[in-house]
Amino acid sequence: MKVAFIGLGNMGLPMALNLLKAGYQVTGFDLVQAQLDIFSKTGGIPAQNTSEAVQGAKVIISMLPASRHVEGLYLGDRGLLSFAQADALIIDCSTISPKVSQDLAAQAKAKGLAMIDAPVSGGTAGAQAGTLTFMVGGNVQDVEKARPLLEKMGKNIFHAGSNGSGQTVKVCNNMLLGIQMLGTSEALRLGIANGMDPKVLSDIMTKSSGSNWALELYNPCPGVMESVPSSKGYAGGFGVDLMLKDLGLAVENAQGLEAYIPLGKVAHDLYKAHSKAGNGELDFSSVFNLKAN
Ligand code: NAD
């Protein structure tokens, strides 16, 4: 089956490679030539643009940074919705606003196209290992149609509800993750300032009530864990600016609904300050180095 994959960045590239490994014929497109080159060297078919990539594709997957990129890709006279094959299933895996996602699905439906939102959790390591968690929003038939393909890229495929609900779950999850990373960093900084070895401190807290995902699998203090971004100069991984975007989505979403999320707002402000200090491209665990101004 022919699959089109648009957006071959930190996440999209390894996800597309897992589809190739599973035997799908994958045509990919990215604005960055270097990403396309890696994709084609590993067996993918590079396209010159989106319309070339989606020609004849039964499934179209997008993995772009934010709402504005996804709207730009899908809408308008030269947007994907205007030239996708009539029976194609569209799967947007980007993390974007739940409202934008709902609107796009409605516009796709008006053109007779099926669309689901399927944002992911698990980071670049999960994307490479094919162990991502997918949070899927859409009607049950479309979700079941997508499932065999999603299973080639992920371990847990959850149907969250109707269109946009995958994004709602993702926004809630990432708000919690952003807060958790800040809290974990604070606890480690306090212990280190008291003379504690961060590895000893982390090992004990991992087996105590403060344990959490950041502490167990993504320690933000350099040298505590191998192969995590903090031990590689905070390179790769999940960028500060992407976390800032997700916290922005949470704050915006809460305003519309009047949900009380004071910690989400503080987290948004802290990541914003960290980004402004020139760290936007680093992995989000670099908030470990956040300093008072
Ligand atoms: P990235 O910036 O590494 O990759 C995005 C890619 O999209 C880039 O290569 C860019 O050139 C490409 N792109 C943008 N507009 C395009 C267009 N119109 N046509 C073709 N290509 C286009 O970002 P990423 O880390 O891969 O994240 C992608 C999405 O996944 C984001 O929404 C992010 O929030 C989410 N996410 C990321 C992680 C992570 O750990 N990196 C984890 C979970 C979810």
Short mmCIF file of C-alpha atoms and ligand atoms in Angstrom, two decimals:
data_model
loop_
_atom_site.label_atom_id
_atom_site.label_comp_id
_atom_site.label_asym_id
_atom_site.label_seq_id
_atom_site.Cartn_x
_atom_site.Cartn_y
_atom_site.Cartn_z
CA MET A 1 0.00 0.00 0.00
CA LYS A 2 1.27 3.46 -0.85
CA VAL A 3 1.66 5.89 2.05
CA ALA A 4 2.57 9.58 1.80
CA PHE A 5 4.52 11.04 4.74
CA ILE A 6 4.80 14.83 5.03
CA GLY A 7 7.25 16.21 7.61
CA LEU A 8 10.40 14.13 8.07
CA GLY A 9 11.84 15.87 11.13
CA ASN A 10 13.02 14.47 14.49
CA MET A 11 9.82 12.42 14.82
CA GLY A 12 8.52 12.02 11.27
CA LEU A 13 11.71 10.54 9.82
CA PRO A 14 12.02 7.58 12.23
CA MET A 15 8.25 6.98 12.03
CA ALA A 16 8.40 6.86 8.22
CA LEU A 17 11.41 4.53 8.40
CA ASN A 18 9.43 2.10 10.58
CA LEU A 19 6.68 2.01 7.93
CA LEU A 20 9.32 1.27 5.29
CA LYS A 21 10.70 -1.56 7.45
CA ALA A 22 7.17 -2.97 7.74
CA GLY A 23 6.96 -3.17 3.95
CA TYR A 24 4.88 -0.10 3.07
CA GLN A 25 5.82 1.92 0.03
CA VAL A 26 6.44 5.36 1.52
CA THR A 27 6.79 8.59 -0.44
CA GLY A 28 7.97 11.46 1.71
CA PHE A 29 8.31 15.20 1.55
CA ASP A 30 10.01 17.74 3.82
CA LEU A 31 10.98 21.35 3.24
CA VAL A 32 14.52 20.49 4.40
CA GLN A 33 16.51 18.72 1.67
CA ALA A 34 18.91 17.09 4.19
CA GLN A 35 15.98 15.23 5.79
CA LEU A 36 14.77 14.05 2.38
CA ASP A 37 18.28 12.80 1.59
CA ILE A 38 18.44 10.65 4.74
CA PHE A 39 14.94 9.35 3.95
CA SER A 40 15.86 8.33 0.39
CA LYS A 41 19.16 6.70 1.49
CA THR A 42 17.15 4.38 3.74
CA GLY A 43 14.72 3.25 1.07
CA GLY A 44 12.08 5.99 1.04
CA ILE A 45 10.86 7.63 -2.15
CA PRO A 46 11.55 11.38 -1.97
CA ALA A 47 9.01 13.76 -3.54
CA GLN A 48 9.62 17.31 -4.78
CA ASN A 49 6.47 18.65 -3.14
CA THR A 50 3.34 17.60 -1.29
CA SER A 51 1.16 17.08 -4.35
CA GLU A 52 3.76 14.70 -5.82
CA ALA A 53 4.02 12.86 -2.48
CA VAL A 54 0.27 12.23 -2.11
CA GLN A 55 -0.33 11.08 -5.70
CA GLY A 56 -1.97 7.65 -5.50
CA ALA A 57 -1.53 7.46 -1.71
CA LYS A 58 -4.20 5.52 0.20
CA VAL A 59 -2.94 6.93 3.49
CA ILE A 60 -1.50 10.41 4.06
CA ILE A 61 0.37 11.13 7.29
CA SER A 62 1.57 14.55 8.43
CA MET A 63 4.03 15.28 11.24
CA LEU A 64 4.62 19.05 11.34
CA PRO A 65 5.56 21.42 14.17
CA ALA A 66 2.42 23.47 14.94
CA SER A 67 -1.16 24.42 13.97
CA ARG A 68 -0.08 27.08 11.46
CA HIS A 69 2.11 24.61 9.54
CA VAL A 70 -0.68 22.03 9.42
CA GLU A 71 -3.26 24.60 8.27
CA GLY A 72 -0.79 25.81 5.64
CA LEU A 73 -0.30 22.26 4.38
CA TYR A 74 -3.97 21.26 4.28
CA LEU A 75 -5.92 24.38 3.29
CA GLY A 76 -6.13 26.78 0.37
CA ASP A 77 -6.18 26.23 -3.39
CA ARG A 78 -2.89 24.36 -3.27
CA GLY A 79 -3.61 22.63 0.03
CA LEU A 80 -3.52 18.89 0.52
CA LEU A 81 -7.31 18.64 0.95
CA SER A 82 -7.76 19.92 -2.59
CA PHE A 83 -5.73 17.16 -4.24
CA ALA A 84 -5.84 14.11 -1.94
CA GLN A 85 -7.25 10.98 -3.56
CA ALA A 86 -10.99 10.60 -2.75
CA ASP A 87 -10.71 7.36 -0.74
CA ALA A 88 -7.52 8.37 1.10
CA LEU A 89 -7.34 8.31 4.90
CA ILE A 90 -5.57 11.37 6.34
CA ILE A 91 -3.76 11.02 9.67
CA ASP A 92 -2.32 14.12 11.30
CA CYS A 93 0.22 13.11 13.96
CA SER A 94 1.40 16.68 14.73
CA THR A 95 0.53 18.20 18.11
CA ILE A 96 -1.82 21.09 17.32
CA SER A 97 -4.81 22.93 18.74
CA PRO A 98 -7.80 20.60 19.30
CA LYS A 99 -10.05 23.26 17.75
CA VAL A 100 -7.90 23.58 14.61
CA SER A 101 -7.86 19.79 14.36
CA GLN A 102 -11.67 19.63 14.56
CA ASP A 103 -12.02 22.35 11.92
CA LEU A 104 -9.63 20.56 9.56
CA ALA A 105 -11.50 17.26 9.98
CA ALA A 106 -14.78 19.05 9.19
CA GLN A 107 -13.28 20.63 6.07
CA ALA A 108 -11.87 17.25 5.01
CA LYS A 109 -15.29 15.66 5.52
CA ALA A 110 -16.93 18.38 3.40
CA LYS A 111 -14.60 17.26 0.57
CA GLY A 112 -15.50 13.60 1.14
CA LEU A 113 -12.15 12.79 2.82
CA ALA A 114 -11.65 10.86 6.06
CA MET A 115 -9.35 12.45 8.60
CA ILE A 116 -8.22 11.56 12.12
CA ASP A 117 -5.90 13.25 14.62
CA ALA A 118 -3.24 10.94 16.06
CA PRO A 119 -0.67 12.89 18.10
CA VAL A 120 2.00 10.84 19.83
CA SER A 121 3.93 10.49 23.05
CA GLY A 122 7.22 8.68 23.60
CA GLY A 123 9.77 11.08 22.14
CA THR A 124 12.36 10.46 19.45
CA ALA A 125 13.50 7.25 21.18
CA GLY A 126 9.93 5.90 21.00
CA ALA A 127 9.67 6.99 17.36
CA GLN A 128 12.88 5.10 16.52
CA ALA A 129 11.93 1.99 18.48
CA GLY A 130 8.36 1.96 17.12
CA THR A 131 6.96 2.14 20.66
CA LEU A 132 5.03 5.42 20.52
CA THR A 133 1.69 5.95 22.23
CA PHE A 134 -0.94 7.26 19.79
CA MET A 135 -3.88 9.32 21.10
CA VAL A 136 -6.43 9.13 18.35
CA GLY A 137 -9.50 11.26 17.64
CA GLY A 138 -11.98 10.40 14.91
CA ASN A 139 -14.79 8.07 14.01
CA VAL A 140 -14.35 4.42 14.91
CA GLN A 141 -14.20 3.08 11.32
CA ASP A 142 -11.40 5.49 10.38
CA VAL A 143 -9.49 4.74 13.57
CA GLU A 144 -9.73 0.98 12.96
CA LYS A 145 -8.60 1.48 9.36
CA ALA A 146 -5.54 3.35 10.65
CA ARG A 147 -4.75 0.91 13.46
CA PRO A 148 -2.60 -1.66 11.55
CA LEU A 149 -0.43 1.15 10.24
CA LEU A 150 -0.17 2.95 13.59
CA GLU A 151 0.85 -0.37 15.17
CA LYS A 152 3.96 -0.36 12.98
CA MET A 153 5.03 2.91 14.62
CA GLY A 154 3.64 2.53 18.13
CA LYS A 155 2.92 0.15 20.96
CA ASN A 156 -0.20 1.73 22.47
CA ILE A 157 -3.00 2.95 20.21
CA PHE A 158 -5.78 4.68 22.18
CA HIS A 159 -9.04 5.85 20.65
CA ALA A 160 -9.75 8.97 22.73
CA GLY A 161 -13.08 9.97 21.12
CA SER A 162 -14.29 12.14 18.25
CA ASN A 163 -12.11 14.40 16.05
CA GLY A 164 -9.85 16.67 18.11
CA SER A 165 -9.97 14.52 21.25
CA GLY A 166 -6.57 12.96 20.51
CA GLN A 167 -5.21 16.51 20.59
CA THR A 168 -7.05 17.30 23.84
CA VAL A 169 -5.44 14.31 25.55
CA LYS A 170 -2.05 15.26 24.13
CA VAL A 171 -2.33 18.86 25.38
CA CYS A 172 -3.25 17.64 28.90
CA ASN A 173 -0.40 15.11 28.86
CA ASN A 174 2.22 17.60 27.73
CA MET A 175 1.14 20.23 30.23
CA LEU A 176 1.73 17.60 32.92
CA LEU A 177 5.07 16.60 31.35
CA GLY A 178 6.26 20.22 31.20
CA ILE A 179 5.36 20.78 34.86
CA GLN A 180 6.91 17.45 35.86
CA MET A 181 10.22 18.28 34.13
CA LEU A 182 10.38 21.63 35.94
CA GLY A 183 9.63 19.97 39.29
CA THR A 184 12.17 17.21 38.73
CA SER A 185 14.82 19.78 37.75
CA GLU A 186 14.10 21.83 40.89
CA ALA A 187 14.41 18.82 43.17
CA LEU A 188 17.72 17.84 41.55
CA ARG A 189 19.11 21.40 41.75
CA LEU A 190 18.23 21.60 45.44
CA GLY A 191 19.87 18.25 46.19
CA ILE A 192 23.01 19.11 44.22
CA ALA A 193 23.28 22.48 46.00
CA ASN A 194 23.26 20.46 49.23
CA GLY A 195 26.21 18.42 48.00
CA MET A 196 24.25 15.35 46.89
CA ASP A 197 25.46 13.19 44.02
CA PRO A 198 22.66 13.62 41.41
CA LYS A 199 22.82 9.92 40.49
CA VAL A 200 22.35 8.79 44.11
CA LEU A 201 19.58 11.35 44.60
CA SER A 202 17.84 10.24 41.38
CA ASP A 203 18.10 6.54 42.22
CA ILE A 204 16.49 7.09 45.64
CA MET A 205 13.71 9.41 44.37
CA THR A 206 12.95 6.97 41.52
CA LYS A 207 12.04 4.39 44.17
CA SER A 208 10.19 6.95 46.31
CA SER A 209 6.97 8.93 46.02
CA GLY A 210 8.55 11.65 43.87
CA SER A 211 9.17 9.19 41.05
CA ASN A 212 7.97 10.23 37.62
CA TRP A 213 8.72 9.76 33.89
CA ALA A 214 11.38 12.51 33.74
CA LEU A 215 13.26 11.02 36.68
CA GLU A 216 12.97 7.43 35.51
CA LEU A 217 13.59 7.74 31.80
CA TYR A 218 14.71 11.25 30.86
CA ASN A 219 16.86 12.59 33.70
CA PRO A 220 17.57 16.30 33.02
CA CYS A 221 20.91 16.36 34.89
CA PRO A 222 23.88 15.66 32.57
CA GLY A 223 25.74 12.42 33.28
CA VAL A 224 23.06 10.69 35.35
CA MET A 225 21.72 8.64 32.45
CA GLU A 226 23.29 7.52 29.20
CA SER A 227 21.65 8.22 25.83
CA VAL A 228 19.26 10.92 27.01
CA PRO A 229 19.48 14.49 25.64
CA SER A 230 20.93 15.89 28.91
CA SER A 231 23.99 13.68 28.42
CA LYS A 232 24.35 14.82 24.80
CA GLY A 233 24.45 18.56 25.34
CA TYR A 234 20.61 18.66 25.24
CA ALA A 235 20.74 17.95 21.49
CA GLY A 236 17.85 16.26 19.63
CA GLY A 237 14.85 15.10 21.64
CA PHE A 238 11.86 17.38 22.21
CA GLY A 239 12.66 21.05 21.71
CA VAL A 240 12.02 23.81 24.29
CA ASP A 241 10.06 25.72 21.64
CA LEU A 242 7.83 22.68 20.97
CA MET A 243 7.11 22.35 24.70
CA LEU A 244 6.42 26.09 24.82
CA LYS A 245 3.99 25.66 21.93
CA ASP A 246 2.18 22.82 23.74
CA LEU A 247 1.92 24.81 26.99
CA GLY A 248 0.58 27.71 24.90
CA LEU A 249 -2.09 25.34 23.54
CA ALA A 250 -2.98 24.34 27.12
CA VAL A 251 -3.24 27.95 28.31
CA GLU A 252 -5.31 28.96 25.26
CA ASN A 253 -7.56 25.93 25.63
CA ALA A 254 -8.13 26.59 29.35
CA GLN A 255 -9.05 30.24 28.71
CA GLY A 256 -11.78 29.16 26.29
CA LEU A 257 -13.18 26.79 28.90
CA GLU A 258 -12.31 28.66 32.08
CA ALA A 259 -10.41 25.67 33.47
CA TYR A 260 -8.13 26.60 36.40
CA ILE A 261 -4.51 25.70 35.43
CA PRO A 262 -2.18 27.94 37.49
CA LEU A 263 0.80 25.55 37.25
CA GLY A 264 0.35 25.25 33.49
CA LYS A 265 0.57 29.06 33.24
CA VAL A 266 3.69 29.25 35.41
CA ALA A 267 5.28 26.45 33.37
CA HIS A 268 4.46 28.37 30.18
CA ASP A 269 6.15 31.51 31.55
CA LEU A 270 9.26 29.60 32.67
CA TYR A 271 9.77 27.78 29.34
CA LYS A 272 9.18 31.11 27.58
CA ALA A 273 11.94 32.77 29.63
CA HIS A 274 14.22 29.79 28.93
CA SER A 275 13.54 30.03 25.20
CA LYS A 276 14.11 33.79 25.19
CA ALA A 277 17.49 33.20 26.83
CA GLY A 278 18.51 31.43 23.61
CA ASN A 279 17.63 27.81 24.44
CA GLY A 280 14.62 27.31 22.14
CA GLU A 281 16.32 24.68 19.99
CA LEU A 282 17.64 22.62 22.91
CA ASP A 283 15.80 19.64 24.37
CA PHE A 284 13.15 20.68 26.92
CA SER A 285 15.04 18.93 29.76
CA SER A 286 17.54 21.82 29.50
CA VAL A 287 15.19 23.71 31.86
CA PHE A 288 17.40 21.99 34.41
CA ASN A 289 19.74 24.96 33.72
CA LEU A 290 17.04 27.61 34.20
CA LYS A 291 18.35 30.52 36.23
CA ALA A 292 16.67 33.40 38.03
CA ASN A 293 17.09 36.66 36.11
P1 NAD B 1 10.74 18.94 13.76
O1 NAD B 1 10.78 20.42 13.73
O2 NAD B 1 11.99 18.15 14.01
O3 NAD B 1 10.12 18.39 12.39
C1 NAD B 1 9.10 19.00 11.68
C2 NAD B 1 9.44 18.88 10.20
O4 NAD B 1 8.34 19.39 9.43
C3 NAD B 1 10.66 19.69 9.79
O5 NAD B 1 11.64 18.83 9.21
C4 NAD B 1 10.12 20.73 8.79
O6 NAD B 1 11.01 21.02 7.75
C5 NAD B 1 8.89 20.00 8.29
N1 NAD B 1 7.88 20.87 7.70
C6 NAD B 1 7.30 21.98 8.20
N2 NAD B 1 6.36 22.46 7.36
C7 NAD B 1 6.35 21.62 6.29
C8 NAD B 1 5.60 21.55 5.09
N3 NAD B 1 4.66 22.46 4.80
N4 NAD B 1 5.83 20.55 4.22
C9 NAD B 1 6.78 19.62 4.49
N5 NAD B 1 7.52 19.62 5.62
C10 NAD B 1 7.31 20.60 6.50
O7 NAD B 1 9.61 18.56 14.83
P2 NAD B 1 9.40 17.15 15.54
O8 NAD B 1 10.22 17.09 16.79
O9 NAD B 1 9.49 16.07 14.53
O10 NAD B 1 7.87 17.32 16.01
C11 NAD B 1 6.79 17.20 15.10
C12 NAD B 1 5.50 17.22 15.90
O11 NAD B 1 5.52 16.12 16.84
C13 NAD B 1 5.30 18.50 16.71
O12 NAD B 1 3.95 18.87 16.67
C14 NAD B 1 5.71 18.07 18.12
O13 NAD B 1 5.06 18.85 19.11
C15 NAD B 1 5.28 16.61 18.14
N6 NAD B 1 6.03 15.75 19.06
C16 NAD B 1 7.39 15.82 19.13
C17 NAD B 1 8.07 14.97 20.03
C18 NAD B 1 9.58 15.01 20.15
O14 NAD B 1 10.11 14.37 21.08
N7 NAD B 1 10.30 15.67 19.25
C19 NAD B 1 7.35 14.07 20.83
C20 NAD B 1 5.97 14.00 20.69
C21 NAD B 1 5.32 14.85 19.81
#
